[in-house]
Amino acid sequence: MRPPRPPLGPPRGRFVSAADVARLAGVSRSAVSRAFTPGAQVSEQARARILEAAEELGYRVNRLARTLHQDRSDLVGVVGGNFSNPYISAQLDALSRALHARRLQCLLMNSASGGDDLGRLLDYRVRTVVLLSGAAPDTLIRLCAQNGARMVLINRPRPPEGARADLVLADSAHGGRLAADRLARAGCQNVAVVISGSRTSAKLDRAEAFCSEMALHGIPVTRWADGPNSYETGVEAARALLIPGDRRVDGIFGVTDEIALGVLNTARFELGLRVPEDLSVIGFDDAPISGWSSHGLTTIRQPLEALTRATMEAITLPPEAEPVLCAVPVQLVERGSVRAPIT
Amino acid sequence: MRPPRPPLGPPRGRFVSAADVARLAGVSRSAVSRAFTPGAQVSEQARARILEAAEELGYRVNRLARTLHQDRSDLVGVVGGNFSNPYISAQLDALSRALHARRLQCLLMNSASGGDDLGRLLDYRVRTVVLLSGAAPDTLIRLCAQNGARMVLINRPRPPEGARADLVLADSAHGGRLAADRLARAGCQNVAVVISGSRTSAKLDRAEAFCSEMALHGIPVTRWADGPNSYETGVEAARALLIPGDRRVDGIFGVTDEIALGVLNTARFELGLRVPEDLSVIGFDDAPISGWSSHGLTTIRQPLEALTRATMEAITLPPEAEPVLCAVPVQLVERGSVRAPIT
DNA sequence: TTGTATGCGTTATCAC
DNA sequence: GTGATAACGCATACAA
């Protein structure tokens, strides 16, 4: 039992409650509640007195308690594995802005921090879980289904049959083909694709489509798949793939821009190759830094705005709505890291 | 009034509650509560039955309701203005990991999304608010104080007298001096400092210290302050500052790495200057991409680990503990964008 | 060890 | 328009 705190006293490490405000304003708790509920019936006079008291005390409606009563919070769980990845961080920036605009809150979870306690998001009664990276663990899928929370997977592997999840997918296959065609047009004779070892399906899809398309062109493809989705992976791949010789690799597709930038920089500054004269490099994502003049990376762009818009649509669907599938088109962005087409 | 849902029925858009579990396990609700409270008294037998039922239903303790009872959540509000900034995103990545390790949750707020509704964080009864960018609005400071929430400011302006906030500050003044001394040793005769227009005190401090130190060396400094803390700001500053002439600027200090990279790239690729031969560039932060071989930016490093550790210490302090001030040392990192010292 | 009763801060329902 | 009262899901003091 806590002692009733004097209305104007110093903070005691406790949050101000509606009861505190009611006491100061000389009204009942329900009146305070109504004053903060849009469309509720309160006299203008009482309302003003209440708001004044609230302002004085620094009162804020406890949305946790409100959620209790409504069984649906305005929290959205956002899961990512590496927020310093240039594309992920751009995604997060755009998504958090968009959530904020719809008055939803972003409960962030870094899945890189070990044990997949992603289920903990449900402890906070998130209305939706959004996955930016990693595969959706079966336990999480089941947990969301059992608790009626929506799930939005962005460029993630398609979950097992019967799992209810919204899918936002950039057109990986088309992107992979675009990359392949571009390298072919550049006259590449011996190309490689660098995939991270994590083998997320979106990245695999990009690589698969790239390989199939290259097969049509009759151009051999070396596959390099190891390590996380990171710059260092690109660095190591470049060191391994770009060994001098008469059949040296002359074109590389990195399945993410971060990987491609690792390849690009290693080729240029460590191995002394000229890009695009000696080596053509193409990426996938179109992260902001890819356009910097220090890189000039030709890449397959996943438009961030479209991705974010589709994500927000799925997020704001009512819990019982059928899952949606949203395909986001991609496009080639020329920047100069691939040789000009031969005519 | 909702109908009691069949234990194994399909999800009805509602979260599973302890009552549901109790029903299935044939025990009271309190027993369920105890089974999930570490150190509570439950028979091993009941406990097993309860956990099994919980597993089957996909039950998760509602931490929102638990918070209600404890008046202290494990939510930490994290405020940033631009998550795609290379240093901020690295900070966020490290911080979210560290929070997760202490079983705290990260409630993210993007302050760039307009109206400073930062007060909304308190609606979720966050135990602490962490500011990564922007200045702390007075209203937020007051709100936190009145509600007994801690506040941690990372490289932010010192709040008004009497405001209780933990401060984590990299040694801006020392960093600014280090930058100045380094450019002086490189033989620069005419330097500039590029500050963002946002004028956060940490950035101003860096610039001030730089200017004072340069004055000691008798080297004139041009100040350029406009635009946000972004790459483009560096680009525009470079275009404006690096006009050809016999007294051209031969050294530039960018108060953040992102700005410095904008300067560096513009000088190299747009203006055709050689760095460091024609122009020395030095930054502040040591973002991961500054070390990439495409940049090789000499910079003042704020060690991320120390920053994060200090932040976590402040975050985990009890609400009533006195505010702490933690100074984080900085150091010069040589990478080649500044000319070798003249002897 | 177990269940009952109470309180946490809120909203919704109900008399007045 | 207003105030009492009953939920909401949980933890806990207390009784059994």
XYZ file of C-alpha atoms (C1' of nucleotides) in Angstrom:
718
model
C 0.000 0.000 0.000
C 1.538 3.276 -1.025
C 0.925 6.583 0.690
C -1.122 9.099 -1.309
C 1.447 11.485 -2.639
C 0.914 15.238 -2.262
C -0.250 16.582 -5.628
C 2.613 18.974 -6.070
C 5.304 17.094 -4.235
C 8.560 15.996 -5.784
C 8.668 12.823 -7.839
C 9.003 9.660 -5.824
C 10.018 7.407 -8.658
C 6.432 6.641 -9.470
C 4.358 7.495 -12.481
C 1.553 9.970 -12.173
C -1.832 8.266 -12.407
C -5.299 9.399 -13.363
C -6.214 9.265 -9.702
C -3.570 11.878 -8.944
C -5.025 14.126 -11.585
C -8.581 13.550 -10.373
C -7.535 14.500 -6.861
C -5.950 17.740 -8.006
C -8.777 18.667 -10.356
C -11.436 17.734 -7.823
C -13.208 15.261 -10.100
C -13.631 11.528 -10.315
C -11.240 9.185 -12.046
C -13.776 8.480 -14.749
C -13.895 12.146 -15.621
C -10.159 12.109 -16.160
C -10.449 9.074 -18.374
C -13.145 10.740 -20.421
C -11.137 13.897 -20.803
C -8.499 11.857 -22.578
C -10.864 9.736 -24.655
C -11.689 11.300 -28.000
C -15.430 11.655 -28.459
C -16.330 11.100 -24.821
C -18.893 13.213 -23.017
C -17.298 15.776 -20.739
C -18.214 19.364 -20.076
C -15.821 21.810 -21.538
C -15.266 23.279 -18.129
C -14.319 20.013 -16.442
C -12.204 19.077 -19.389
C -10.186 22.260 -19.144
C -9.656 21.841 -15.408
C -8.558 18.266 -15.897
C -6.138 19.024 -18.710
C -4.639 21.788 -16.649
C -4.129 19.504 -13.684
C -2.664 16.828 -15.945
C -0.278 19.305 -17.468
C 0.797 20.495 -14.056
C 1.491 17.007 -12.792
C 2.984 15.714 -16.016
C 0.310 13.055 -16.386
C 0.274 10.731 -19.349
C -2.319 8.094 -20.075
C -0.921 4.672 -19.264
C -1.259 2.867 -22.540
C -0.152 -0.354 -20.933
C -3.231 -0.346 -18.733
C -5.375 0.727 -21.631
C -4.063 -2.181 -23.658
C -5.059 -4.473 -20.844
C -8.597 -3.428 -21.324
C -8.550 -3.543 -25.092
C -6.490 -6.685 -25.561
C -4.689 -5.072 -28.445
C -1.720 -2.809 -28.133
C -0.341 -0.322 -30.603
C 3.052 -1.929 -30.309
C 4.635 -3.404 -33.404
C 7.557 -5.746 -32.909
C 10.350 -5.170 -35.401
C 13.053 -7.799 -35.695
C 16.360 -7.256 -37.417
C 19.716 -8.935 -37.238
C 22.128 -6.185 -38.077
C 21.058 -2.612 -37.812
C 24.337 -1.267 -39.082
C 23.802 -2.866 -42.461
C 23.285 0.080 -44.797
C 20.085 -1.195 -46.319
C 18.542 -2.566 -43.135
C 19.189 0.689 -41.357
C 17.548 2.625 -44.164
C 14.596 0.251 -43.937
C 14.391 0.738 -40.199
C 14.544 4.483 -40.555
C 11.701 4.500 -43.062
C 9.619 1.982 -41.142
C 9.945 3.708 -37.792
C 8.897 6.967 -39.401
C 5.878 5.357 -41.020
C 4.841 3.616 -37.808
C 5.125 6.847 -35.938
C 2.923 8.581 -38.496
C 0.189 6.030 -37.824
C 0.694 6.395 -34.109
C 2.077 2.919 -33.724
C 5.106 2.178 -31.604
C 8.164 0.278 -32.661
C 9.393 -2.382 -30.256
C 12.805 -3.255 -31.584
C 14.479 -6.603 -31.232
C 17.990 -7.439 -32.338
C 17.955 -11.078 -33.312
C 21.747 -11.138 -33.449
C 21.932 -11.059 -29.691
C 21.821 -14.795 -29.303
C 19.033 -17.171 -28.290
C 15.991 -16.542 -30.386
C 13.851 -15.087 -27.673
C 11.750 -13.522 -30.335
C 8.763 -14.953 -28.538
C 9.364 -12.299 -25.916
C 7.803 -9.811 -28.272
C 4.498 -11.480 -27.543
C 4.974 -10.712 -23.863
C 4.262 -7.145 -24.823
C 1.128 -8.022 -26.730
C 2.449 -6.619 -29.968
C -0.306 -6.468 -32.541
C 2.137 -7.372 -35.304
C 5.621 -8.798 -35.671
C 7.718 -7.585 -38.592
C 10.776 -9.538 -39.670
C 13.460 -7.611 -41.513
C 16.060 -10.329 -41.418
C 16.526 -13.924 -40.457
C 14.041 -16.682 -41.014
C 10.862 -16.855 -38.972
C 11.351 -19.587 -36.360
C 8.525 -22.092 -36.280
C 7.907 -21.352 -32.632
C 7.357 -17.693 -33.399
C 4.997 -18.473 -36.236
C 2.977 -20.731 -33.991
C 3.003 -18.248 -31.140
C 1.683 -15.471 -33.334
C -1.034 -17.669 -34.750
C -2.161 -18.841 -31.338
C -2.310 -15.333 -29.994
C -3.873 -13.672 -32.975
C -0.915 -11.434 -33.745
C -0.196 -10.665 -37.359
C 3.143 -11.429 -38.840
C 4.802 -9.588 -41.691
C 7.787 -11.110 -43.443
C 9.886 -8.811 -45.590
C 11.982 -10.658 -48.142
C 11.915 -13.679 -45.869
C 11.559 -17.327 -46.740
C 7.985 -18.365 -47.275
C 6.824 -19.964 -44.021
C 5.576 -23.556 -43.899
C 2.236 -24.367 -45.453
C -0.695 -23.172 -43.426
C 1.207 -20.532 -41.498
C -0.574 -17.230 -41.643
C 1.824 -14.454 -42.512
C 1.822 -11.421 -44.738
C 4.586 -11.511 -47.288
C 6.286 -8.470 -48.736
C 8.625 -9.647 -51.433
C 10.799 -7.774 -53.829
C 10.961 -9.552 -57.145
C 14.165 -11.477 -56.464
C 13.940 -13.630 -59.561
C 13.512 -10.681 -61.851
C 16.340 -8.877 -60.093
C 18.660 -11.843 -60.487
C 17.862 -12.018 -64.182
C 18.426 -8.301 -64.616
C 21.839 -8.653 -62.994
C 22.742 -11.600 -65.184
C 21.632 -9.928 -68.376
C 23.556 -6.815 -67.520
C 26.801 -8.701 -66.950
C 26.226 -10.666 -70.114
C 25.731 -7.483 -72.100
C 28.967 -6.192 -70.623
C 30.686 -9.079 -72.309
C 31.634 -10.978 -69.169
C 32.924 -14.479 -69.891
C 33.421 -15.905 -66.445
C 31.301 -14.694 -63.597
C 30.670 -15.417 -59.936
C 27.839 -14.893 -57.509
C 28.502 -14.182 -53.849
C 25.828 -15.323 -51.430
C 26.045 -15.041 -47.681
C 26.081 -18.319 -45.824
C 22.858 -17.369 -44.040
C 20.950 -18.487 -47.106
C 17.835 -16.485 -46.642
C 15.495 -17.502 -49.383
C 15.313 -14.049 -50.917
C 19.063 -14.046 -51.385
C 19.039 -17.595 -52.669
C 16.292 -16.697 -55.104
C 18.366 -13.838 -56.429
C 21.329 -16.155 -56.890
C 19.295 -18.942 -58.459
C 17.678 -16.679 -60.992
C 21.077 -15.209 -61.771
C 22.575 -18.640 -62.397
C 19.680 -19.845 -64.562
C 19.812 -16.757 -66.676
C 23.564 -17.059 -67.050
C 23.114 -20.649 -68.163
C 20.881 -19.366 -70.946
C 23.711 -17.096 -71.989
C 26.121 -20.007 -71.806
C 28.302 -18.253 -69.279
C 29.792 -20.306 -66.440
C 29.053 -19.157 -62.884
C 31.130 -19.787 -59.796
C 29.115 -19.800 -56.562
C 30.642 -18.469 -53.386
C 28.555 -18.916 -50.242
C 30.047 -18.381 -46.841
C 29.868 -16.030 -43.893
C 27.179 -13.578 -42.803
C 25.581 -10.888 -44.901
C 28.365 -8.390 -44.403
C 31.048 -6.297 -46.005
C 33.735 -8.706 -44.825
C 32.034 -11.526 -46.650
C 32.445 -9.580 -49.859
C 36.064 -8.887 -49.008
C 36.854 -12.542 -48.475
C 34.952 -13.638 -51.524
C 36.888 -11.200 -53.674
C 40.202 -12.432 -52.328
C 39.228 -16.010 -53.026
C 37.640 -15.497 -56.416
C 39.899 -12.950 -58.034
C 43.055 -14.970 -58.303
C 45.146 -13.990 -61.325
C 45.130 -16.368 -64.263
C 43.933 -16.520 -67.823
C 40.392 -17.444 -66.845
C 39.989 -14.889 -64.117
C 36.506 -13.928 -63.017
C 35.451 -10.775 -64.851
C 32.023 -10.192 -63.362
C 30.607 -10.569 -59.842
C 27.060 -10.362 -58.574
C 26.805 -9.684 -54.844
C 23.360 -10.632 -53.536
C 23.333 -7.566 -51.295
C 24.933 -4.183 -51.755
C 26.980 -4.577 -48.613
C 28.558 -7.740 -49.994
C 29.025 -6.163 -53.401
C 30.750 -3.161 -51.851
C 33.169 -5.467 -50.075
C 33.951 -7.071 -53.415
C 34.235 -3.743 -55.178
C 36.597 -2.158 -52.678
C 38.784 -5.208 -52.344
C 39.139 -5.494 -56.096
C 39.979 -1.839 -56.492
C 42.145 -1.087 -53.506
C 43.625 -4.368 -52.404
C 43.962 -6.328 -55.612
C 44.648 -3.382 -57.882
C 41.969 -4.221 -60.403
C 40.173 -1.578 -62.382
C 36.403 -1.569 -62.047
C 34.692 -1.843 -64.463
C 37.519 -2.337 -66.970
C 38.971 -5.494 -65.398
C 35.979 -6.505 -63.329
C 32.295 -5.677 -63.403
C 30.461 -5.655 -60.071
C 26.729 -5.513 -59.526
C 24.772 -5.529 -56.272
C 21.214 -5.805 -55.003
C 19.269 -3.401 -52.734
C 20.395 0.065 -53.666
C 21.486 1.188 -50.232
C 22.084 4.926 -49.903
C 25.867 4.576 -49.747
C 25.959 2.617 -52.992
C 25.247 5.831 -54.815
C 28.100 7.699 -53.171
C 30.766 8.758 -55.609
C 33.296 6.653 -53.720
C 31.406 3.565 -54.839
C 29.209 4.176 -57.849
C 27.802 0.690 -57.560
C 25.506 -0.528 -60.283
C 22.756 -2.414 -58.537
C 19.246 -3.781 -58.511
C 17.057 -1.355 -56.671
C 14.329 -2.451 -54.268
C 12.379 0.753 -53.869
C 12.273 1.524 -50.175
C 9.116 3.590 -50.383
C 7.131 0.789 -52.030
C 8.512 -1.723 -49.574
C 7.580 0.439 -46.612
C 4.153 1.224 -47.997
C 3.366 -2.445 -48.503
C 4.626 -3.240 -45.030
C 2.456 -0.594 -43.445
C -0.587 -1.873 -45.287
C -0.047 -5.340 -43.894
C 0.647 -3.997 -40.424
C -2.543 -2.013 -40.268
C -4.773 -4.858 -41.416
C -7.187 -6.075 -38.729
C -6.077 -9.225 -36.917
C -8.667 -11.429 -38.569
C -7.991 -10.268 -42.141
C -6.597 -12.835 -44.547
C -2.819 -12.686 -45.066
C -1.716 -10.729 -48.077
C 1.110 -11.163 -50.510
C 2.691 -8.058 -51.906
C 5.250 -8.175 -54.688
C 7.499 -5.176 -55.084
C 9.061 -4.618 -58.505
C 12.783 -4.024 -58.818
C 14.819 -2.155 -61.374
C 18.349 -1.854 -62.612
C 20.265 1.228 -61.540
C 23.297 2.040 -63.673
C 26.179 3.663 -61.884
C 29.361 2.591 -63.563
C 30.644 -0.474 -61.788
C 29.647 -2.595 -64.764
C 31.300 -2.186 -68.153
C 29.300 -0.444 -70.852
C 27.322 -2.873 -73.017
C 29.204 -4.157 -76.028
C 27.340 -3.576 -79.236
C -18.114 -10.202 -22.212
C -16.269 -12.685 -24.310
C -17.184 -16.341 -24.585
C -14.712 -18.756 -22.963
C -12.743 -20.077 -25.856
C -12.239 -23.830 -26.264
C -8.696 -24.622 -25.119
C -7.570 -26.032 -28.404
C -9.747 -24.046 -30.732
C -8.427 -21.827 -33.485
C -7.155 -18.377 -32.624
C -9.874 -15.786 -32.235
C -7.655 -12.773 -32.491
C -7.177 -12.737 -28.770
C -4.136 -13.345 -26.653
C -3.982 -16.413 -24.489
C -4.311 -15.513 -20.804
C -3.273 -17.180 -17.589
C -6.913 -18.039 -17.027
C -6.930 -20.067 -20.237
C -3.912 -21.975 -19.055
C -5.389 -22.504 -15.600
C -8.540 -23.909 -17.142
C -6.621 -26.381 -19.271
C -4.257 -27.404 -16.508
C -7.043 -27.671 -13.963
C -5.497 -25.277 -11.467
C -6.164 -21.778 -10.241
C -4.938 -18.669 -11.940
C -2.558 -17.936 -9.102
C -0.892 -21.275 -9.625
C -0.170 -20.272 -13.209
C 1.219 -17.001 -12.045
C 3.480 -18.758 -9.586
C 4.693 -21.194 -12.170
C 6.072 -18.269 -14.126
C 7.456 -16.345 -11.189
C 11.045 -17.295 -10.395
C 11.384 -18.383 -6.785
C 7.679 -18.861 -6.164
C 6.298 -21.874 -4.322
C 4.738 -24.432 -6.630
C 4.861 -28.181 -6.541
C 6.988 -29.666 -9.247
C 4.019 -31.651 -10.420
C 1.692 -28.702 -10.821
C 4.435 -26.699 -12.382
C 5.032 -29.292 -15.046
C 1.342 -29.569 -15.838
C 1.046 -25.814 -16.099
C 4.061 -25.384 -18.326
C 2.778 -28.093 -20.589
C -0.605 -26.439 -20.887
C 1.056 -23.079 -21.511
C 3.211 -24.562 -24.215
C 0.238 -26.153 -25.851
C -1.754 -22.952 -25.895
C 1.150 -20.705 -26.750
C 0.770 -18.732 -23.553
C 3.107 -15.890 -22.705
C 3.071 -13.839 -19.556
C 1.577 -10.444 -20.267
C 4.372 -8.137 -19.210
C 2.142 -5.146 -19.743
C -0.155 -6.344 -17.002
C 2.783 -7.311 -14.865
C 4.166 -3.823 -15.246
C 0.857 -2.478 -14.030
C 1.418 -4.303 -10.832
C 5.050 -3.316 -10.459
C 4.830 0.255 -11.704
C 8.105 -0.184 -13.499
C 8.430 -1.647 -16.943
C 11.442 -3.138 -18.629
C 10.921 -0.875 -21.574
C 13.655 1.578 -22.491
C 12.764 4.370 -24.862
C 15.449 5.027 -27.455
C 15.240 8.213 -29.473
C 17.181 8.850 -32.640
C 16.762 11.199 -35.519
C 18.349 9.362 -38.395
C 18.894 5.658 -38.153
C 20.589 5.439 -41.506
C 23.475 7.566 -40.300
C 26.399 5.158 -40.215
C 27.429 5.942 -36.662
C 23.934 6.181 -35.185
C 23.010 2.857 -36.713
C 26.112 1.259 -35.255
C 25.198 2.752 -31.895
C 21.674 1.431 -32.180
C 22.912 -1.997 -33.116
C 25.211 -2.138 -30.106
C 22.662 -0.672 -27.731
C 19.841 -2.967 -28.762
C 22.126 -5.937 -28.296
C 23.175 -4.774 -24.848
C 19.602 -4.076 -23.776
C 18.547 -7.467 -24.956
C 21.329 -9.079 -22.946
C 19.944 -7.454 -19.800
C 16.441 -8.492 -20.745
C 15.341 -4.957 -21.355
C 13.251 -3.995 -24.341
C 13.963 -1.245 -26.784
C 11.064 1.035 -27.631
C 12.309 2.956 -30.628
C 11.256 6.444 -31.557
C 12.284 8.311 -34.673
C 12.367 11.950 -33.746
C 12.662 12.941 -37.392
C 9.030 12.076 -37.970
C 7.753 15.483 -37.085
C 6.075 16.856 -33.962
C 8.118 16.077 -30.926
C 5.750 13.559 -29.456
C 8.615 12.140 -27.503
C 6.403 12.402 -24.451
C 4.507 9.467 -25.893
C 7.298 7.247 -24.700
C 6.051 7.825 -21.193
C 2.654 6.483 -22.174
C 4.390 3.130 -22.169
C 5.915 3.673 -18.757
C 9.460 3.363 -20.014
C 11.867 3.145 -17.126
C 14.449 5.176 -19.021
C 14.634 7.423 -22.055
C 17.860 7.397 -24.060
C 18.595 10.193 -26.504
C 20.949 9.401 -29.342
C 20.340 12.564 -31.284
C 18.602 15.872 -31.046
C 18.392 18.022 -27.985
C 16.218 17.003 -25.069
C 13.064 19.127 -25.223
C 12.269 20.820 -21.937
C 8.862 19.183 -21.866
C 10.432 15.752 -22.051
C 12.896 16.567 -19.297
C 10.095 17.743 -17.076
C 7.908 14.781 -17.916
C 10.623 12.316 -17.018
C 11.361 14.076 -13.768
C 7.718 14.176 -12.756
C 7.230 10.526 -13.504
C 10.462 9.240 -12.049
C 11.847 7.969 -15.335
C 15.579 8.197 -15.841
C 16.991 10.026 -18.769
C 20.268 9.290 -20.488
C 21.754 11.811 -22.881
C 24.472 10.594 -25.200
C 26.595 13.395 -26.575
C 23.679 15.743 -26.096
C 23.660 19.298 -24.866
C 23.760 19.566 -21.108
C 20.183 20.099 -19.960
C 19.181 23.187 -17.984
C 20.343 23.524 -14.413
C 18.516 21.238 -12.029
C 17.344 18.779 -14.642
C 18.190 15.266 -13.619
C 19.785 13.378 -16.466
C 22.651 10.990 -16.898
C 25.232 12.275 -19.307
C 27.438 10.113 -21.460
C 29.879 12.368 -23.200
C 32.753 11.632 -25.481
C 35.573 14.059 -24.913
C 34.607 16.496 -27.666
C 37.081 19.152 -26.672
C 40.003 16.774 -26.674
C 38.859 15.352 -29.978
C 38.631 18.779 -31.527
C 42.147 19.569 -30.359
C 43.480 16.283 -31.679
C 41.983 17.059 -35.063
C 43.449 20.553 -35.085
C 46.914 19.392 -34.062
C 46.900 16.722 -36.692
C 46.042 19.141 -39.487
C 48.633 21.562 -38.182
C 51.282 18.866 -38.223
C 50.298 18.080 -41.786
C 51.344 21.606 -42.665
C 47.900 22.941 -43.466
C 47.836 26.715 -43.885
C 44.183 27.425 -44.404
C 41.593 25.143 -42.882
C 37.831 24.882 -42.482
C 35.465 23.192 -40.098
C 32.111 21.870 -41.257
C 29.359 21.810 -38.668
C 25.795 20.786 -39.302
C 23.237 23.485 -38.803
C 21.550 21.457 -36.070
C 24.184 22.729 -33.665
C 24.081 19.966 -31.146
C 26.383 20.985 -28.372
C 28.675 18.001 -28.788
C 29.320 18.994 -32.388
C 29.722 22.617 -31.457
C 32.165 21.652 -28.732
C 34.226 19.730 -31.238
C 34.273 22.709 -33.555
C 35.026 25.214 -30.809
C 37.955 23.237 -29.487
C 39.218 22.829 -33.031
C 39.086 26.560 -33.660
C 40.753 27.486 -30.379
C 43.556 25.067 -30.974
C 44.024 26.312 -34.516
C 44.220 29.839 -33.168
C 47.147 28.728 -31.013
C 48.822 27.473 -34.143
C 48.058 30.755 -35.868
C 46.131 29.050 -38.640
C 42.960 30.725 -39.926
C 39.742 28.694 -39.805
C 36.686 29.106 -41.992
C 33.448 27.944 -40.342
C 30.758 26.359 -42.445
C 27.500 25.608 -40.628
C 24.394 24.709 -42.533
C 22.060 21.804 -43.162
C 21.438 18.602 -41.207
C 24.052 16.134 -40.045
C 24.278 14.305 -43.327
C 26.455 13.303 -46.233
C 24.877 15.964 -48.424
C 25.908 18.626 -45.969
C 29.498 17.584 -46.495
C 29.008 17.600 -50.238
C 27.662 21.124 -50.247
C 30.282 22.383 -47.851
C 33.032 20.998 -50.064
C 31.594 22.651 -53.128
C 31.383 25.971 -51.335
C 34.725 25.835 -49.578
C 36.996 24.324 -52.164
C 36.916 27.039 -54.749
C 40.174 27.276 -56.688
C 42.463 30.175 -55.843
C 45.818 30.836 -54.312
C 44.486 30.620 -50.749
C 42.450 27.513 -51.225
C 41.438 25.530 -48.170
C 43.922 22.706 -47.669
C 42.437 21.009 -44.605
C 38.876 20.268 -43.498
C 37.523 18.944 -40.219
C 34.048 17.433 -40.499
C 32.403 17.240 -37.076
C 30.937 13.841 -37.931
C 32.246 11.105 -40.181
C 29.194 11.293 -42.391
C 29.873 14.948 -43.090
C 33.584 14.308 -43.559
C 32.856 11.540 -46.047
C 30.708 13.900 -48.062
C 33.608 16.333 -48.139
C 36.119 13.637 -48.977
C 34.175 12.143 -51.856
C 33.242 15.474 -53.343
C 36.837 16.641 -53.250
C 38.104 13.452 -54.841
C 35.476 12.612 -57.401
C 33.707 15.839 -58.216
C 36.394 18.475 -57.806
C 39.320 16.323 -58.883
C 41.442 17.058 -55.838
C 43.912 14.580 -54.489
C 43.413 13.597 -50.854
C 45.599 13.986 -48.889
C 48.059 15.681 -51.281
C 45.853 18.665 -52.159
C 43.473 18.447 -49.260
C 43.565 16.817 -45.835
C 40.249 15.630 -44.396
C 39.563 14.478 -40.862
C 36.314 13.320 -39.276
C 34.852 12.479 -35.893
C 33.115 9.258 -34.762
C 34.881 6.444 -36.518
C 31.867 4.881 -38.154
C 32.454 1.416 -39.598
C 32.402 2.600 -43.205
C 35.087 5.187 -42.541
C 37.572 2.356 -42.363
C 36.550 0.921 -45.715
C 39.297 1.080 -48.286
C 37.079 3.246 -50.471
C 37.363 5.969 -47.861
C 40.327 5.544 -45.567
C 39.161 8.440 -43.458
C 41.430 9.644 -40.697
C 39.165 10.401 -37.786
C 38.647 10.866 -34.072
C 37.338 7.655 -32.663
C 34.617 7.517 -30.019
C 34.861 3.935 -28.864
C 31.453 2.373 -29.310
C 32.002 -0.275 -26.673
C 32.845 2.241 -23.976
C 29.932 4.431 -25.003
C 27.532 1.512 -24.878
C 28.891 0.261 -21.585
C 28.496 3.665 -19.974
C 24.993 3.961 -21.374
C 23.982 0.587 -19.998
C 25.316 1.491 -16.587
C 23.179 4.586 -16.489
C 20.157 2.735 -17.803
C 20.313 0.068 -15.155
C 20.671 2.491 -12.267
C 17.668 2.499 -9.918
C 15.223 5.350 -10.484
C 16.201 7.173 -7.332
C 19.967 7.020 -7.885
C 21.756 10.292 -8.441
C 22.460 11.167 -12.083
C 25.903 10.224 -13.284
C 28.293 11.839 -15.685
C 30.460 9.575 -17.732
C 33.241 10.884 -19.917
C 34.435 8.659 -22.714
C 37.956 9.250 -24.014
C 38.575 9.635 -27.722
C 41.594 8.902 -29.858
C 43.051 9.724 -33.226
C 42.812 7.017 -35.855
C 45.212 7.437 -38.780
C 43.994 6.181 -42.114
C 45.515 8.319 -44.793
C 43.139 11.134 -45.542
C 45.482 13.571 -43.818
C 48.925 14.311 -45.161
C 51.871 12.782 -43.334
C 53.317 15.090 -40.665
C 56.010 17.392 -41.910
C 59.180 17.084 -39.899
C 1.247 -26.486 -1.525
C -2.956 -24.424 -3.011
C -6.894 -21.309 -3.846
C -9.311 -16.766 -2.631
C -9.275 -12.007 -2.429
C -7.310 -7.635 -3.480
C -4.965 -4.033 -6.079
C -2.422 -2.133 -10.126
C -4.382 2.076 -13.907
C -7.275 2.064 -17.296
C -11.897 1.925 -20.019
C -16.814 0.866 -20.439
C -21.350 0.351 -18.393
C -24.483 1.830 -15.572
C -27.327 4.585 -12.605
C -28.100 9.237 -11.277
C -22.660 15.509 -17.627
C -21.188 12.922 -13.724
C -19.499 9.418 -10.340
C -19.612 4.647 -8.678
C -18.513 -0.037 -10.297
C -16.987 -3.914 -12.937
C -13.889 -5.763 -15.898
C -8.917 -6.402 -18.179
C -4.441 -9.941 -16.843
C -1.376 -10.293 -13.571
C 1.147 -10.728 -8.751
C 0.767 -11.323 -3.979
C -0.777 -11.275 0.936
C -3.513 -14.172 3.271
C -6.362 -18.055 4.522
C -6.986 -22.815 4.104
